[in-house]
Short mmCIF file of C-alpha atoms and ligand atoms in Angstrom, two decimals:
data_model
loop_
_atom_site.label_atom_id
_atom_site.label_comp_id
_atom_site.label_asym_id
_atom_site.label_seq_id
_atom_site.Cartn_x
_atom_site.Cartn_y
_atom_site.Cartn_z
CA MET A 498 -0.07 0.04 0.01
CA ALA A 499 2.58 2.47 1.18
CA GLY A 500 4.60 1.64 -2.15
CA ASP A 501 1.98 3.32 -4.25
CA ARG A 502 2.31 6.90 -2.38
CA CYS A 503 4.69 7.87 -5.44
CA TYR A 504 1.63 7.69 -8.01
CA GLU A 505 -0.66 9.37 -5.98
CA LEU A 506 -0.71 12.95 -7.37
CA ALA A 507 -4.00 14.36 -7.59
CA PHE A 508 -5.03 14.80 -4.23
CA PRO A 509 -4.03 17.60 -1.62
CA GLY A 510 -2.71 15.47 1.52
CA ALA A 511 0.90 16.41 2.53
CA THR A 512 2.54 13.45 4.02
CA ASP A 513 6.11 15.09 4.44
CA LEU A 514 5.53 15.66 8.49
CA THR A 515 5.12 12.49 10.47
CA TYR A 516 4.69 12.26 14.41
CA ARG A 517 6.03 9.33 15.90
CA HIS A 518 6.60 10.72 19.11
CA LEU A 519 2.85 10.84 19.52
CA ALA A 520 2.40 7.25 18.43
CA GLY A 521 1.97 6.14 22.13
CA VAL A 522 -0.95 8.46 22.96
CA VAL A 523 -2.62 8.31 19.68
CA THR A 524 -2.75 4.62 19.72
CA GLY A 525 -2.77 3.91 23.42
CA ARG A 526 -5.22 6.57 24.88
CA LEU A 527 -8.95 7.45 24.59
CA LEU A 528 -8.97 11.06 24.08
CA ASN A 529 -12.74 12.43 23.28
CA ASN A 530 -12.79 16.50 23.04
CA VAL A 531 -16.68 16.10 23.58
CA GLY A 532 -18.90 19.28 22.88
CA ASP A 533 -17.36 22.81 23.14
CA PRO A 534 -13.60 23.21 23.26
CA PHE A 535 -13.64 25.93 25.57
CA GLU A 536 -15.44 24.31 28.31
CA HIS A 537 -13.60 21.52 30.02
CA GLY A 538 -16.64 19.74 31.14
CA HIS A 539 -16.59 16.67 33.40
CA GLY A 540 -13.96 14.43 31.57
CA ARG A 541 -10.54 14.63 31.79
CA ASN A 542 -9.69 12.36 28.72
CA HIS A 543 -9.35 15.23 26.32
CA THR A 544 -7.13 17.61 24.76
CA LYS A 545 -9.41 20.68 24.87
CA ASP A 546 -6.24 23.21 26.08
CA VAL A 547 -4.42 21.99 23.09
CA GLU A 548 -7.54 22.52 20.46
CA VAL A 549 -7.92 26.03 21.94
CA ARG A 550 -4.30 26.74 21.25
CA VAL A 551 -4.58 25.56 17.59
CA VAL A 552 -7.56 27.53 17.23
CA ARG A 553 -5.93 30.60 18.47
CA TRP A 554 -2.75 30.06 16.31
CA LEU A 555 -5.05 30.00 13.41
CA GLY A 556 -7.17 32.86 14.17
CA GLU A 557 -4.10 34.93 14.65
CA LEU A 558 -2.81 33.90 11.35
CA PHE A 559 -6.45 34.83 9.51
CA GLY A 560 -6.74 38.07 11.38
CA ALA A 561 -9.06 37.18 13.93
CA GLY A 562 -8.94 39.00 17.61
CA ASP A 563 -8.62 37.68 21.12
CA ASP A 564 -12.27 36.52 20.76
CA VAL A 565 -11.57 33.97 18.33
CA TRP A 566 -13.85 31.03 18.68
CA GLY A 567 -13.61 27.51 16.67
CA TYR A 568 -13.13 23.72 17.03
CA VAL A 569 -11.46 20.82 15.61
CA THR A 570 -13.88 19.16 13.05
CA GLY A 571 -13.57 15.75 11.22
CA GLY A 572 -12.96 17.56 8.16
CA ALA A 573 -13.43 20.80 6.04
CA SER A 574 -16.89 19.48 5.07
CA GLU A 575 -18.09 19.43 8.42
CA GLY A 576 -16.79 22.86 8.93
CA THR A 577 -18.67 24.58 6.18
CA LEU A 578 -21.70 22.39 7.42
CA HIS A 579 -21.21 24.29 10.71
CA ALA A 580 -21.19 27.56 9.09
CA VAL A 581 -24.01 27.13 6.75
CA ASP A 582 -25.76 25.88 9.58
CA GLU A 583 -25.00 28.99 11.77
CA ALA A 584 -26.10 30.96 8.94
CA ALA A 585 -29.47 29.14 8.51
CA THR A 586 -30.01 29.22 12.02
CA ALA A 587 -29.41 33.12 12.62
CA HIS A 588 -31.20 33.84 9.30
CA PRO A 589 -33.97 31.03 8.44
CA ASP A 590 -34.49 32.86 4.81
CA VAL A 591 -30.84 32.58 4.14
CA VAL A 592 -29.83 31.69 0.52
CA VAL A 593 -26.55 30.32 0.05
CA TYR A 594 -24.30 31.53 -3.13
CA ALA A 595 -21.35 29.62 -4.14
CA SER A 596 -19.37 29.56 -7.39
CA ALA A 597 -19.73 26.59 -9.99
CA ALA A 598 -15.91 25.72 -9.02
CA ALA A 599 -16.86 25.54 -5.14
CA HIS A 600 -16.27 22.05 -3.47
CA TYR A 601 -19.20 19.69 -3.51
CA SER A 602 -19.74 19.96 0.40
CA VAL A 603 -21.15 23.39 -0.01
CA ALA A 604 -24.27 21.97 -1.95
CA LYS A 605 -24.44 19.11 0.66
CA ALA A 606 -24.36 21.66 3.63
CA ALA A 607 -27.05 23.59 1.97
CA ARG A 608 -29.30 20.81 1.56
CA LEU A 609 -28.94 19.40 4.78
CA VAL A 610 -29.97 22.93 6.46
CA ARG A 611 -32.63 22.97 3.48
CA ALA A 612 -31.40 26.37 2.28
CA PRO A 613 -31.50 27.17 -1.61
CA LEU A 614 -28.19 26.90 -3.17
CA VAL A 615 -27.46 29.47 -6.03
CA ARG A 616 -24.59 28.86 -8.04
CA VAL A 617 -22.58 31.66 -9.40
CA ASP A 618 -20.55 31.63 -12.57
CA THR A 619 -16.76 31.92 -12.66
CA ASP A 620 -14.42 33.95 -14.71
CA GLU A 621 -11.51 32.75 -16.91
CA ARG A 622 -9.47 31.84 -13.74
CA ASP A 623 -12.03 30.18 -12.11
CA ARG A 624 -12.82 32.79 -9.35
CA MET A 625 -16.25 33.80 -8.53
CA SER A 626 -17.22 36.27 -11.01
CA LEU A 627 -18.45 39.46 -9.00
CA ASP A 628 -20.81 40.45 -11.66
CA ARG A 629 -22.54 37.41 -11.84
CA LEU A 630 -22.68 37.50 -8.17
CA ARG A 631 -24.23 40.67 -8.23
CA ASP A 632 -26.79 39.56 -10.56
CA ARG A 633 -27.61 36.58 -8.54
CA LEU A 634 -27.80 38.79 -5.28
CA LEU A 635 -30.28 41.07 -6.80
CA GLU A 636 -32.43 38.04 -7.79
CA HIS A 637 -33.29 37.40 -4.06
CA PRO A 638 -34.10 41.19 -2.66
CA GLY A 639 -34.69 41.12 0.94
CA ARG A 640 -33.14 37.63 1.86
CA ALA A 641 -30.17 37.09 3.88
CA ALA A 642 -27.14 35.86 1.94
CA MET A 643 -24.50 33.37 2.79
CA VAL A 644 -21.83 33.60 0.30
CA VAL A 645 -18.95 30.84 0.29
CA ALA A 646 -15.91 31.94 -1.07
CA THR A 647 -13.06 29.47 -1.83
CA VAL A 648 -9.30 30.18 -1.26
CA GLY A 649 -8.03 27.23 -3.44
CA THR A 650 -10.72 25.53 -5.47
CA THR A 651 -10.51 21.99 -5.68
CA GLU A 652 -9.52 21.44 -9.29
CA ARG A 653 -7.66 24.45 -9.89
CA GLU A 654 -6.50 26.22 -6.80
CA ALA A 655 -8.44 29.58 -7.81
CA VAL A 656 -8.98 32.15 -5.07
CA ASP A 657 -11.89 34.05 -4.87
CA ASP A 658 -12.03 37.74 -3.96
CA VAL A 659 -13.24 37.95 -0.46
CA ALA A 660 -12.73 41.52 0.04
CA GLY A 661 -14.59 42.18 -3.30
CA ILE A 662 -17.46 39.91 -2.26
CA ALA A 663 -17.81 41.65 1.09
CA GLY A 664 -17.52 44.97 -0.72
CA LEU A 665 -20.29 44.20 -3.41
CA CYS A 666 -22.33 43.02 -0.03
CA ASP A 667 -22.16 46.36 1.31
CA ASP A 668 -22.94 48.40 -1.94
CA LEU A 669 -26.11 46.02 -2.10
CA ARG A 670 -26.82 47.15 1.58
CA ILE A 671 -27.19 43.17 2.48
CA VAL A 672 -26.63 43.45 6.09
CA ARG A 673 -28.05 40.05 7.26
CA ARG A 674 -25.16 38.25 5.70
CA ARG A 675 -22.65 35.72 6.10
CA LEU A 676 -19.44 35.14 4.32
CA HIS A 677 -17.91 31.60 4.96
CA VAL A 678 -14.26 31.08 3.29
CA ASP A 679 -13.41 27.82 2.27
CA ALA A 680 -9.95 27.81 2.66
CA ALA A 681 -9.23 23.94 3.21
CA LEU A 682 -6.87 23.47 0.55
CA ALA A 683 -4.61 26.90 0.30
CA GLY A 684 -5.51 28.91 3.21
CA ILE A 685 -2.35 28.15 5.30
CA PRO A 686 0.16 28.46 2.32
CA ARG A 687 -1.48 31.87 0.68
CA ALA A 688 -1.74 33.66 4.32
CA LEU A 689 2.05 32.75 4.58
CA LEU A 690 2.87 34.37 1.40
CA PRO A 691 4.92 37.79 1.57
CA ASP A 692 3.40 41.29 1.74
CA GLY A 693 2.26 41.96 -1.81
CA ALA A 694 1.57 38.63 -2.80
CA ARG A 695 -0.71 37.67 -0.21
CA PRO A 696 -4.22 37.73 -1.06
CA GLY A 697 -6.42 39.52 1.62
CA PHE A 698 -9.19 36.69 2.45
CA GLY A 699 -9.27 36.28 6.37
CA PHE A 700 -11.48 38.11 8.90
CA GLY A 701 -9.96 41.41 8.08
CA ALA A 702 -11.23 41.31 4.56
CA GLY A 703 -14.63 40.61 5.78
CA ALA A 704 -14.79 36.85 6.34
CA THR A 705 -17.39 35.62 9.10
CA SER A 706 -16.17 32.25 9.16
CA LEU A 707 -13.06 30.25 7.70
CA VAL A 708 -12.07 26.51 7.31
CA ILE A 709 -9.11 24.72 6.45
CA SER A 710 -8.11 21.11 6.39
CA GLY A 711 -5.51 19.42 8.78
CA HIS A 712 -4.65 16.61 6.52
CA LYS A 713 -4.10 18.90 3.54
CA PHE A 714 -1.21 21.33 3.98
CA PRO A 715 -0.62 20.72 7.50
CA SER A 716 0.03 17.07 7.08
CA THR A 717 -2.08 15.80 10.03
CA LEU A 718 -1.99 12.27 8.18
CA THR A 719 -5.62 11.67 9.35
CA PRO A 720 -8.72 13.74 8.31
CA CYS A 721 -9.43 16.78 10.25
CA ALA A 722 -10.07 20.53 10.00
CA VAL A 723 -10.57 23.61 11.87
CA ILE A 724 -13.60 25.99 11.56
CA LEU A 725 -13.09 29.63 12.96
CA TYR A 726 -15.12 32.67 13.94
CA PRO A 727 -14.05 35.64 15.01
CA ARG A 728 -16.34 35.37 17.93
CA ARG A 729 -18.44 32.67 19.58
CA PRO A 730 -21.66 32.60 17.33
CA SER A 731 -24.79 33.11 19.20
CA GLY A 732 -27.21 30.08 18.75
CA PRO A 733 -29.42 27.65 20.44
CA ASP A 734 -26.63 25.22 21.56
CA GLN A 735 -25.01 27.39 23.98
CA GLN A 736 -26.56 25.91 27.17
CA ARG A 737 -24.68 23.47 29.35
CA ILE A 738 -25.64 19.82 28.99
CA SER A 739 -25.39 18.36 32.43
CA TYR A 740 -24.15 14.77 31.03
CA ILE A 741 -20.92 16.28 29.51
CA GLY A 742 -20.78 19.16 31.88
CA SER A 743 -20.41 21.67 28.91
CA SER A 744 -22.23 23.09 25.99
CA ASP A 745 -22.32 21.34 22.69
CA THR A 746 -21.67 23.82 20.08
CA THR A 747 -20.27 21.40 17.47
CA ILE A 748 -21.63 19.40 14.78
CA GLY A 749 -19.75 16.23 15.69
CA GLY A 750 -20.39 16.25 19.42
CA SER A 751 -17.82 13.13 20.42
CA ARG A 752 -14.75 14.45 18.63
CA SER A 753 -11.21 13.33 18.28
CA GLY A 754 -8.73 14.28 20.77
CA HIS A 755 -5.94 12.90 19.01
CA THR A 756 -6.27 15.45 15.84
CA PRO A 757 -5.77 18.49 17.69
CA LEU A 758 -2.44 17.04 18.88
CA LEU A 759 -1.48 16.26 15.45
CA LEU A 760 -2.53 19.54 14.36
CA ALA A 761 -0.45 21.30 17.31
CA ALA A 762 2.53 19.24 16.17
CA SER A 763 2.34 20.65 12.86
CA LEU A 764 1.12 24.07 13.28
CA LEU A 765 3.18 25.19 16.65
CA GLY A 766 5.85 22.90 15.58
CA GLN A 767 6.76 24.07 12.38
CA GLY A 768 5.75 27.65 13.04
CA HIS A 769 5.70 30.19 10.33
CA ARG A 770 8.94 29.66 9.18
CA GLY A 771 8.92 25.89 8.63
CA HIS A 772 5.40 26.09 6.92
CA ARG A 773 6.64 29.01 4.66
CA ARG A 774 9.54 27.05 3.52
CA ARG A 775 7.08 24.01 2.91
CA ALA A 776 4.84 26.18 0.82
CA GLN A 777 7.67 27.58 -1.18
CA ARG A 778 9.13 24.19 -1.88
CA SER A 779 5.53 23.03 -3.17
CA ARG A 780 5.44 26.34 -5.24
CA ASP A 781 8.89 25.51 -6.63
CA LEU A 782 7.79 21.85 -7.79
CA ALA A 783 4.50 23.05 -9.17
CA ALA A 784 6.66 25.53 -11.53
CA TYR A 785 9.10 22.43 -12.27
CA THR A 786 6.13 20.37 -12.95
CA TYR A 787 4.61 22.97 -15.41
CA ASP A 788 7.83 23.59 -17.08
CA ALA A 789 8.54 19.95 -17.39
CA LEU A 790 5.15 19.31 -18.88
CA ARG A 791 5.34 22.47 -21.17
CA ARG A 792 8.89 21.23 -22.45
CA ILE A 793 7.74 18.04 -23.72
CA GLY A 794 4.61 19.74 -25.31
CA TRP A 795 2.06 18.29 -23.07
CA PRO A 796 -0.67 20.56 -22.44
CA ALA A 797 -0.63 22.18 -18.97
CA GLN A 798 -1.76 25.20 -16.76
CA ARG A 799 -1.19 26.78 -13.43
CA LEU A 800 -2.59 29.79 -11.75
CA PRO A 801 -0.37 32.14 -9.81
CA ASP A 802 1.13 30.54 -6.71
CA ALA A 803 -0.79 27.55 -7.07
CA PHE A 804 0.78 24.03 -5.77
CA THR A 805 -1.88 22.72 -8.71
CA VAL A 806 -0.95 21.96 -12.27
CA THR A 807 -3.81 20.85 -14.63
CA LEU A 808 -2.88 18.98 -17.69
CA ALA A 809 -4.55 17.28 -20.67
CA GLN A 810 -5.71 13.70 -19.37
CA PRO A 811 -3.31 10.94 -20.87
CA GLY A 812 -4.80 7.86 -22.08
CA PRO A 813 -3.79 4.63 -20.40
CA LEU A 814 -0.32 4.93 -18.86
CA PRO A 815 2.25 2.05 -18.28
CA ARG A 816 2.07 2.67 -14.48
CA PRO A 817 -0.78 3.72 -12.15
CA TRP A 818 -0.43 7.25 -11.97
CA VAL A 819 -3.42 8.87 -10.10
CA LEU A 820 -4.37 11.93 -11.88
CA GLY A 821 -7.89 12.41 -10.80
CA GLY A 822 -10.16 15.12 -12.85
CA ASP A 823 -12.53 14.12 -15.78
CA GLU A 824 -11.84 12.82 -19.44
CA ARG A 825 -10.33 15.76 -20.37
CA THR A 826 -8.23 17.34 -17.35
CA GLY A 827 -6.19 15.83 -14.83
CA ARG A 828 -4.20 17.39 -11.94
CA ILE A 829 -1.06 17.26 -9.87
CA ILE A 830 -1.07 18.82 -6.80
CA CYS A 831 2.31 19.29 -5.54
CA MET A 832 1.69 18.83 -1.87
CA PRO A 833 4.65 18.49 0.50
CA GLY A 834 5.72 14.85 0.33
CA ILE A 835 5.88 14.56 -3.50
CA GLU A 836 9.10 14.21 -4.59
CA GLN A 837 10.54 15.80 -8.06
CA ALA A 838 11.79 12.49 -8.92
CA TRP A 839 8.30 10.84 -9.26
CA ILE A 840 7.22 13.87 -11.25
CA ALA A 841 10.21 13.64 -13.55
CA GLU A 842 9.19 9.98 -14.13
CA LEU A 843 5.63 10.65 -14.67
CA VAL A 844 6.90 13.36 -17.45
CA ALA A 845 9.03 10.78 -19.01
CA ASP A 846 6.03 8.35 -19.44
CA LEU A 847 3.83 11.00 -20.98
CA ASP A 848 6.78 11.67 -23.34
CA GLY A 849 7.18 8.19 -24.11
CA LEU A 850 3.44 8.12 -24.87
CA LEU A 851 3.68 11.21 -27.12
CA ARG A 852 6.82 9.97 -29.02
CA GLY A 853 5.25 6.34 -29.40
CA ARG A 854 8.06 4.72 -27.47
CA ILE A 855 5.43 3.51 -24.91
CA HIS A 856 2.46 1.42 -26.10
CA VAL A 857 0.06 0.67 -23.51
CA PRO A 858 -2.79 -1.74 -24.38
CA VAL A 859 -6.27 -0.14 -24.26
CA PRO A 860 -8.15 -1.42 -21.26
CA ARG A 861 -10.94 -3.77 -22.00
CA ARG A 862 -14.77 -2.30 -21.63
CA GLY A 863 -15.43 -2.15 -18.17
CA HIS A 864 -11.98 -1.86 -16.65
CA ARG A 865 -11.30 1.16 -14.96
CA ARG A 866 -8.38 3.43 -15.86
CA PRO A 867 -6.20 3.55 -12.92
CA GLU A 868 -5.50 7.40 -13.61
CA THR A 869 -9.09 8.51 -13.64
CA ALA A 870 -9.83 6.00 -10.47
CA ALA A 871 -12.85 7.79 -8.48
CA ARG A 872 -12.15 9.14 -5.01
C1 LIG B 1866 -11.60 23.66 -1.55
C2 LIG B 1866 -12.03 22.12 -0.70
N1 LIG B 1866 -12.95 22.71 0.25
C3 LIG B 1866 -13.34 21.56 0.92
C4 LIG B 1866 -12.67 20.43 0.73
C5 LIG B 1866 -13.07 19.10 1.78
O1 LIG B 1866 -12.17 19.03 2.58
P1 LIG B 1866 -12.34 17.69 3.84
O2 LIG B 1866 -11.50 16.54 3.04
O3 LIG B 1866 -11.36 18.45 4.90
O4 LIG B 1866 -13.48 17.53 4.16
C6 LIG B 1866 -11.85 19.95 -0.28
C7 LIG B 1866 -11.26 18.78 -0.46
O5 LIG B 1866 -10.25 18.54 -1.19
C8 LIG B 1866 -11.42 21.29 -1.05
O6 LIG B 1866 -10.53 21.30 -2.03
#
């Protein structure tokens, strides 16, 4: 199983950081951060203090003040569901707006809270079009709005203009609104870009909630994410539950006490400097990948500062490369842990295909092509 790692190029899980010093506690102790992370509750088998440190570390990175609130979820999908549910609870007439390039979890969250979802077209760089968003918002006058912006879209790593979205809502005098930022993939690496190159997408830019995934850039190696708000949302779940001794303001209820340890080891352990270095290495590898593909004449694209390189989907390949995507377009996401030598081997296979040096038998009907295997 582990031997296949080099072929897994299409999904954004970093694997360069490992945590052997936590093996004993992760495999040998029950740790349940049940309920609200800021309230200890009755139990002692939890890591809520560590969880709060993770929330504060990220809150500072994304421009929240001392009142930051949030928790470690099972994944970014759960974080987005929390934000959409919060919006729908505060404003039962809310309409959810998300770009056509938004992650599928947004549609699921809207469906679960029974809120209508309105799709907004994207521009040539896959960003939510502000003109189209204006048109869509004007179609629902008087209704509360929950706009979900994406920082690092799943397919091409496009970054929506969060400040532009907030400004547009101001122009249209939409006061009853939420602006959730799905920064699952690219939030941390983009926030660590130098001044001038860093897009403004955090709480200072108008976000009202933001989620990042732990198993993507931070390399927690097991699914988790962190949902953040600039302050504790008011809602119906604030009352203390006597059984657990705290409120349950989360979607999950019982939650992993191990994932906050992994997040803390990554985020606090590496610090800004370590993560900035990791991000730069990934961007360098993406630049190498893009150049190498273009050099052999293979159609490829890369948006500025992206780890993601999209490429024309090859036919069957001699080795089981996983390039995701659809019939036309595959992708390579240069996450920390991916080695340049692997990319060089893929490019050599593609070159061989182009020059007719490699012939791969076309699979019989019904056989799944490894490079398009569904995830
Ligand atoms: C933009 C974006 N949002 C959300 C998700 C879902 O994240 P998770 O796997 O943490 O639920 C992904 C996963 O690739 C993503 O790319």
